[in-house]
mmCIF file of C-alpha atoms and ligand atoms in Angstrom:
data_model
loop_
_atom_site.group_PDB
_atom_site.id
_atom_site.type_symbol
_atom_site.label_atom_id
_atom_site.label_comp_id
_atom_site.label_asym_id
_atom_site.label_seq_id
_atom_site.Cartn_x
_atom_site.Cartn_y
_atom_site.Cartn_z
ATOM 1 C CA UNK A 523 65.587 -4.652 -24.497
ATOM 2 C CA UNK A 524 69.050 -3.724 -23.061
ATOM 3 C CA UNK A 525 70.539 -0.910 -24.722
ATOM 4 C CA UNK A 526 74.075 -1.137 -25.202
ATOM 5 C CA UNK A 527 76.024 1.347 -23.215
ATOM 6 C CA UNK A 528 77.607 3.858 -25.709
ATOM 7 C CA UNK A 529 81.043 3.729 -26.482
ATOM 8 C CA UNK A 530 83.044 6.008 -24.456
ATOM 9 C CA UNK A 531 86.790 7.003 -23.949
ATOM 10 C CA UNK A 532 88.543 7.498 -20.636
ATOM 11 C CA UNK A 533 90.660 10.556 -20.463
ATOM 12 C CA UNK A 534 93.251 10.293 -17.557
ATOM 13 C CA UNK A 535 92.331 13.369 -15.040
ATOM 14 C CA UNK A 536 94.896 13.115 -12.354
ATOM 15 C CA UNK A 537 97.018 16.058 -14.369
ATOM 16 C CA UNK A 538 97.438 17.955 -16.810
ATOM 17 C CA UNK A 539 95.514 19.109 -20.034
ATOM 18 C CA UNK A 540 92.938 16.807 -20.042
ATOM 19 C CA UNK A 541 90.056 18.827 -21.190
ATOM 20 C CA UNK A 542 91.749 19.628 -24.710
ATOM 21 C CA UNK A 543 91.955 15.639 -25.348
ATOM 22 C CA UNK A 544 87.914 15.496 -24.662
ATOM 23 C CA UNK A 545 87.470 18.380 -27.061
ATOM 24 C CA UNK A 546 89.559 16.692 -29.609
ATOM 25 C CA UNK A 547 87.296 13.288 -29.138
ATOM 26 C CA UNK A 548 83.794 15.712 -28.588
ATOM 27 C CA UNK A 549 84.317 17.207 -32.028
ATOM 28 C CA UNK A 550 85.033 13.477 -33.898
ATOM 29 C CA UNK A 551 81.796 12.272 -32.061
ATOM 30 C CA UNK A 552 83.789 9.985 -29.594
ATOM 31 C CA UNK A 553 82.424 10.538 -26.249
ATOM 32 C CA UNK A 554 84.981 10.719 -23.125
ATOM 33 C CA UNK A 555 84.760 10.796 -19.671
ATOM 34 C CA UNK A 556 87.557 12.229 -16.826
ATOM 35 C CA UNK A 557 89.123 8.756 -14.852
ATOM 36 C CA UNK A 558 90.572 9.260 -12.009
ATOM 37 C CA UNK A 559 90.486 6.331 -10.210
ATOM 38 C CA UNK A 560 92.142 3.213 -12.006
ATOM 39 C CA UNK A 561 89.156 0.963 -11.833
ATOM 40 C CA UNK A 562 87.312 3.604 -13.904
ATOM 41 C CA UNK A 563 89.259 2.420 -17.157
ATOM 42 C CA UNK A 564 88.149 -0.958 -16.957
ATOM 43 C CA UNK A 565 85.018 -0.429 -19.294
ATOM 44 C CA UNK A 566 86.445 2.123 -21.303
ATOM 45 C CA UNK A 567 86.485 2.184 -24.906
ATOM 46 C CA UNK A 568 89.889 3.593 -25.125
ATOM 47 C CA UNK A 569 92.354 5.851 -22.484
ATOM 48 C CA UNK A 570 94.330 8.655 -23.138
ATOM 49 C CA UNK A 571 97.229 9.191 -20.829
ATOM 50 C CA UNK A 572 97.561 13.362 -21.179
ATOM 51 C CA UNK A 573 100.220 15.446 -20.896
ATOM 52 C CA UNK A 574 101.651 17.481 -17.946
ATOM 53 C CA UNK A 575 104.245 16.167 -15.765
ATOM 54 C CA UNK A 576 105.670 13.014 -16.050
ATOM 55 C CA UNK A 577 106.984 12.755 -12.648
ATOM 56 C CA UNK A 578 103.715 14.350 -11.128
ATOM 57 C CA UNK A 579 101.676 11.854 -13.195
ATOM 58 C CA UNK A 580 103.600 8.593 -11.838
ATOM 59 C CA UNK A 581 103.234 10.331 -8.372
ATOM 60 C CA UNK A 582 99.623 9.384 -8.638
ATOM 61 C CA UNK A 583 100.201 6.339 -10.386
ATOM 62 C CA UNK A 584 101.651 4.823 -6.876
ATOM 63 C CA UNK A 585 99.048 6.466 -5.048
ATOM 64 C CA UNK A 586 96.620 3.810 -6.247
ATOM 65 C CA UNK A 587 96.736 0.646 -8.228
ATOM 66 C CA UNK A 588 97.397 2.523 -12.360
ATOM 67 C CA UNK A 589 100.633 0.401 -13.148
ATOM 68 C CA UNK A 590 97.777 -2.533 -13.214
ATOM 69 C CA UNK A 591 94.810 -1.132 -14.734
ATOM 70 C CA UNK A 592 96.749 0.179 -17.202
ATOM 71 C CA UNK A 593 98.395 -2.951 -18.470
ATOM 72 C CA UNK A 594 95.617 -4.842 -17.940
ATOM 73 C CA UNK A 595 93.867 -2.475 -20.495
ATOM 74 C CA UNK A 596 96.899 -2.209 -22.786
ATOM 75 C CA UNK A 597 96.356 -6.484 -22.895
ATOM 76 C CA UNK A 598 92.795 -6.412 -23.996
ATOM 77 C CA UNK A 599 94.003 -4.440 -27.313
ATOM 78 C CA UNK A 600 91.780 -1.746 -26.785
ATOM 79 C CA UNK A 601 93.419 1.594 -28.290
ATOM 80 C CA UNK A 602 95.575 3.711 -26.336
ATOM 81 C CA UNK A 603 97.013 7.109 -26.196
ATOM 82 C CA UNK A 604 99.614 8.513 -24.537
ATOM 83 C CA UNK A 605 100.889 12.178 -25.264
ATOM 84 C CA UNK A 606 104.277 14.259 -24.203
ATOM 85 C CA UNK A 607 103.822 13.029 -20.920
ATOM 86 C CA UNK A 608 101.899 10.615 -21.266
ATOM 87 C CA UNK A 609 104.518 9.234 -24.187
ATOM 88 C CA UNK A 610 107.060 9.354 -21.074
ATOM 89 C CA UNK A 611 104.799 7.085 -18.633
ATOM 90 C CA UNK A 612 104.150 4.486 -21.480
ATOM 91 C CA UNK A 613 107.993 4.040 -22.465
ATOM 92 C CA UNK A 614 110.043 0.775 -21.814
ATOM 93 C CA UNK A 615 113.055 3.346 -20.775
ATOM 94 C CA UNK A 616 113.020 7.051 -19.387
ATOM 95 C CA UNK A 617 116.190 8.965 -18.820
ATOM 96 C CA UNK A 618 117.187 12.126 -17.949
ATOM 97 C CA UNK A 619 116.967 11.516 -15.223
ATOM 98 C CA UNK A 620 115.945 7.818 -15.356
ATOM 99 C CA UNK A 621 112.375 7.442 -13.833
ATOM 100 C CA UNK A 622 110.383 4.453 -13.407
ATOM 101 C CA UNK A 623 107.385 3.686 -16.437
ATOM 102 C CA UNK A 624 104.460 1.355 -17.554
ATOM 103 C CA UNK A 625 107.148 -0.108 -20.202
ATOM 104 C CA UNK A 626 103.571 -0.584 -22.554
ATOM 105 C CA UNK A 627 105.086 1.131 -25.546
ATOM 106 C CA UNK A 628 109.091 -0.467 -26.672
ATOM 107 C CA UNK A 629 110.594 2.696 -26.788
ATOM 108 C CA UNK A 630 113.964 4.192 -24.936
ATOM 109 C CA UNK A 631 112.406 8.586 -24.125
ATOM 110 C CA UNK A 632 114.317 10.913 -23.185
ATOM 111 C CA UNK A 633 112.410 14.039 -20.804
ATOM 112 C CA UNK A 634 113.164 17.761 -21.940
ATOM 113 C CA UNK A 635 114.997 16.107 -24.814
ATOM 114 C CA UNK A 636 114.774 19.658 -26.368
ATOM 115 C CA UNK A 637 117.072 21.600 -23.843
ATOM 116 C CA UNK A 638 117.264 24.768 -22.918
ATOM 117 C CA UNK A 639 116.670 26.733 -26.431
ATOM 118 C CA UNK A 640 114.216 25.505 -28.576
ATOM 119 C CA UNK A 641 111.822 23.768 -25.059
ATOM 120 C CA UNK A 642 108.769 24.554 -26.624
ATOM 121 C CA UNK A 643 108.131 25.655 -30.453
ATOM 122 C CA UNK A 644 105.233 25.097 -32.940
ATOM 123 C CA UNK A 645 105.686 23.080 -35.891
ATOM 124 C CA UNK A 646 105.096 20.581 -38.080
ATOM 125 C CA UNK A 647 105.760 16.678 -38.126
ATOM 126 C CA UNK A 648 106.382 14.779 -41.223
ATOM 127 C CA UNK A 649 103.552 11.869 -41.356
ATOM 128 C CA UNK A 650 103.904 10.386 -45.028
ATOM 129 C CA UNK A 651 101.310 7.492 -44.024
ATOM 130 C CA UNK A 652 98.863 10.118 -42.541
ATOM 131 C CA UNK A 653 98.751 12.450 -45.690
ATOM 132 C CA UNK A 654 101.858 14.626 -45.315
ATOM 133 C CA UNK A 655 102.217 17.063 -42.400
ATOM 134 C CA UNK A 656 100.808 17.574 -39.112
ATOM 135 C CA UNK A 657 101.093 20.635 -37.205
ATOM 136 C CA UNK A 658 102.745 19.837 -34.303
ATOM 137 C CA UNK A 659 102.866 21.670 -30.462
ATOM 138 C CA UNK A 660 105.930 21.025 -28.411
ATOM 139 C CA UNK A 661 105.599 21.689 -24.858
ATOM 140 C CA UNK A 662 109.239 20.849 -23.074
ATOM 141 C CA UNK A 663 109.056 17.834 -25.465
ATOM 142 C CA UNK A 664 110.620 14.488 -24.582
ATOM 143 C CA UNK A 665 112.961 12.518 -27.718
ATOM 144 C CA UNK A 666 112.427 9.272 -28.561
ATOM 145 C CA UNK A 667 115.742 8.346 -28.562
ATOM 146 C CA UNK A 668 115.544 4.039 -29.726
ATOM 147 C CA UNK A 669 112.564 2.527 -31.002
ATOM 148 C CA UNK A 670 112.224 -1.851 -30.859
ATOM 149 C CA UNK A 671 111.198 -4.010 -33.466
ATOM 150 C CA UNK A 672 107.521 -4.050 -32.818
ATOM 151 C CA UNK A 673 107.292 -0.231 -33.067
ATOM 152 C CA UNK A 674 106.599 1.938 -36.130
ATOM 153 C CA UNK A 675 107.268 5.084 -36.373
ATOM 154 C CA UNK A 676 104.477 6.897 -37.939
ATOM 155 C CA UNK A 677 105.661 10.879 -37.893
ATOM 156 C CA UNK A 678 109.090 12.109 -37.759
ATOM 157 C CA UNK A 679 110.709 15.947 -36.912
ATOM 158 C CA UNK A 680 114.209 15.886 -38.658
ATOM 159 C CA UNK A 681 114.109 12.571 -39.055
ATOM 160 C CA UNK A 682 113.859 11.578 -35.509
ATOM 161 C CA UNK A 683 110.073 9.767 -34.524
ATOM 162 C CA UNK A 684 107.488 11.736 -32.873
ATOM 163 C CA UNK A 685 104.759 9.624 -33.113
ATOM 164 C CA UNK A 686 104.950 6.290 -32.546
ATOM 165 C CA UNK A 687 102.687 2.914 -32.285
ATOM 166 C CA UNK A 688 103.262 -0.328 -31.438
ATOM 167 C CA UNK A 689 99.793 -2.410 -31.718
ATOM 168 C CA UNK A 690 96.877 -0.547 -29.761
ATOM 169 C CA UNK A 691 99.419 1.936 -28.315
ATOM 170 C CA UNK A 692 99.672 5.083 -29.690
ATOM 171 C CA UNK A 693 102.140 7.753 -28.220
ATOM 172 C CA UNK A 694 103.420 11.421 -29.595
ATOM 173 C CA UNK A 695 105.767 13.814 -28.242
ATOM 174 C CA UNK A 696 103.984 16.237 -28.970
ATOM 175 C CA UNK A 697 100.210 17.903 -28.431
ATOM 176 C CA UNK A 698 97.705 16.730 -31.125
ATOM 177 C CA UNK A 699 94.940 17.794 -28.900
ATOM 178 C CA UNK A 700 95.912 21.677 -29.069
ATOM 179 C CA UNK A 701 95.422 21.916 -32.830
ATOM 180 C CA UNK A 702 92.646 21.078 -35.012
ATOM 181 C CA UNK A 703 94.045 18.419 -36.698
ATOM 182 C CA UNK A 704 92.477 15.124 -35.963
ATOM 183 C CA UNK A 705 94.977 12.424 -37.431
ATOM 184 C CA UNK A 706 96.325 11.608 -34.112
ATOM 185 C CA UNK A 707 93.584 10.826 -32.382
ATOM 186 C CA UNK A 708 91.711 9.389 -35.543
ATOM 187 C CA UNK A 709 94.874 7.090 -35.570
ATOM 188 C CA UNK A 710 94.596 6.006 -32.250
ATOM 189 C CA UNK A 711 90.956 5.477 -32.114
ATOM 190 C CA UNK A 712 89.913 4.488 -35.634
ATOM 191 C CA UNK A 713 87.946 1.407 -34.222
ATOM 192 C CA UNK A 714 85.675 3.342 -31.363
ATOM 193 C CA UNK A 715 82.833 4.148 -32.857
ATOM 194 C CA UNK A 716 81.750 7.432 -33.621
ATOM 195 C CA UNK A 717 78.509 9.324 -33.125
ATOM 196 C CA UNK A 718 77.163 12.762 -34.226
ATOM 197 C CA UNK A 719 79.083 15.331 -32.493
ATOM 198 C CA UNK A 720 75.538 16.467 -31.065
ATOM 199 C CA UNK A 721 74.517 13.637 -29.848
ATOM 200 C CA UNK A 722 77.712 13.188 -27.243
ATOM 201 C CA UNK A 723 77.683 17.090 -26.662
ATOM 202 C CA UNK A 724 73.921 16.253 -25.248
ATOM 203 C CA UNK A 725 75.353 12.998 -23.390
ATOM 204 C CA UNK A 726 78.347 14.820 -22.009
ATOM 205 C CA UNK A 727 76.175 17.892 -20.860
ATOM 206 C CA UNK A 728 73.214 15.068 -19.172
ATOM 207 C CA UNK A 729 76.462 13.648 -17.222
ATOM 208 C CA UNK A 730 77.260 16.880 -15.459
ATOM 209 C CA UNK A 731 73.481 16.963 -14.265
ATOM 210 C CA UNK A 732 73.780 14.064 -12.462
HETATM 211 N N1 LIG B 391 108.552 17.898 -19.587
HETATM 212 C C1 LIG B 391 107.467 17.070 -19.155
HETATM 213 C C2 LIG B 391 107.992 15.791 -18.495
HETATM 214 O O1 LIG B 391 109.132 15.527 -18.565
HETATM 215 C C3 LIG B 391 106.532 16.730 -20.298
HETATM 216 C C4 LIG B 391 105.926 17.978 -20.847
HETATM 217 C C5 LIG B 391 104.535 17.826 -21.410
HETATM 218 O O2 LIG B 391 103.831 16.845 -21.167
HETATM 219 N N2 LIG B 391 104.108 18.840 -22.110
HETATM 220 O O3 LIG B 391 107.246 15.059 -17.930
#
């Protein structure tokens, strides 16, 4: 008999905080592993683009062929998640200043949208469709600035959209991986399914013996 290889997400590990994302997807009983070369999405059951540094990030995406694993994934309509960052790398449109993107996710972002101020503050999003409000961690946030037709806006902060999907692409501009609220990435990956969170601790802990 062949057994089936378990479902398993691939968290982008070029930069960043990846490791919270695969604690986030340990304790839901999704199990994760760290790509960081772009043929290692192919099989995956899901990506997550972290945060970090935008410009850093796309840095590595021309360093190897990402721009077309990525929307080659994005095209098979398996779920995808891009945070902070990783919201920046999936837009149609970046500015300030205007850097290149995967243009996945219809949306016109704006880096350090926060200024100077208020860069980084804790939270809380409004996300009517998710069951009210989600603590939310903003680390020198981008703004969403114009959504297209295709994208709904599924969490807002003053009225402005913080979390965002458009098909299999999720994106927020903020952390959901540094608090223990699961929404986001329940949202994003409501189709992979999960196991006992036991059962991919033991998996994940057999990986790093090999
Ligand atoms: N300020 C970063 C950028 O513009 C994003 C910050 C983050 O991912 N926490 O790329």
């Amino acid at each position: 008999m062949v057994r089936k290889k378990p479902a398993s997400v691939a968290v982008l590990a070029l930069q960043g905080d990846f490791e919270a994302h695969r604690r986030a997807l340990a304790r839901m009983g999704i199990a994760s592993f760290e790509a960081r070369k772009p043929a290692e999405i192919d099989e995956a059951a899901g990506v997550i683009i972290p945060g970090g540094e935008s410009t850093t990030l796309w840095k590595f995406f021309e360093l190897a062929p990402w721009e077309e694993a990525l929307a080659r994934f994005a095209a098979s309509g398996r779920p995808m998640l891009g945070t902070c960052a990783g919201a920046i790398v999936l837009a149609r449109e970046v500015t300030n200043p205007a850097q290149k993107a995967l243009g996945l996710l219809d949306v016109s972002i704006e880096r350090n949208g926060y200024g100077r101020q208020a860069d980084s503050f804790i939270g809380a999003v409004d996300a009517p469709s998710l069951g009210g409000q989600i603590p939310a961690v903003f680390i020198r946030a981008p703004r969403i600035r114009a959504v297209g037709p295709r994208v709904n806006v599924l969490a807002t902060r003053e009225g402005e959209p913080v979390l965002v999907r458009q098909g299999n692409v999720v994106a927020a501009t903020f952390h959901p991986e540094l608090t223990p609220d699961e929404r986001v990435h329940r949202l994003a990956f409501e189709n992979v399914a999960a196991e006992s969170p036991a059962e991919v601790s033991r998996r994940s802990d057999e990986a790093m013996k090999r």
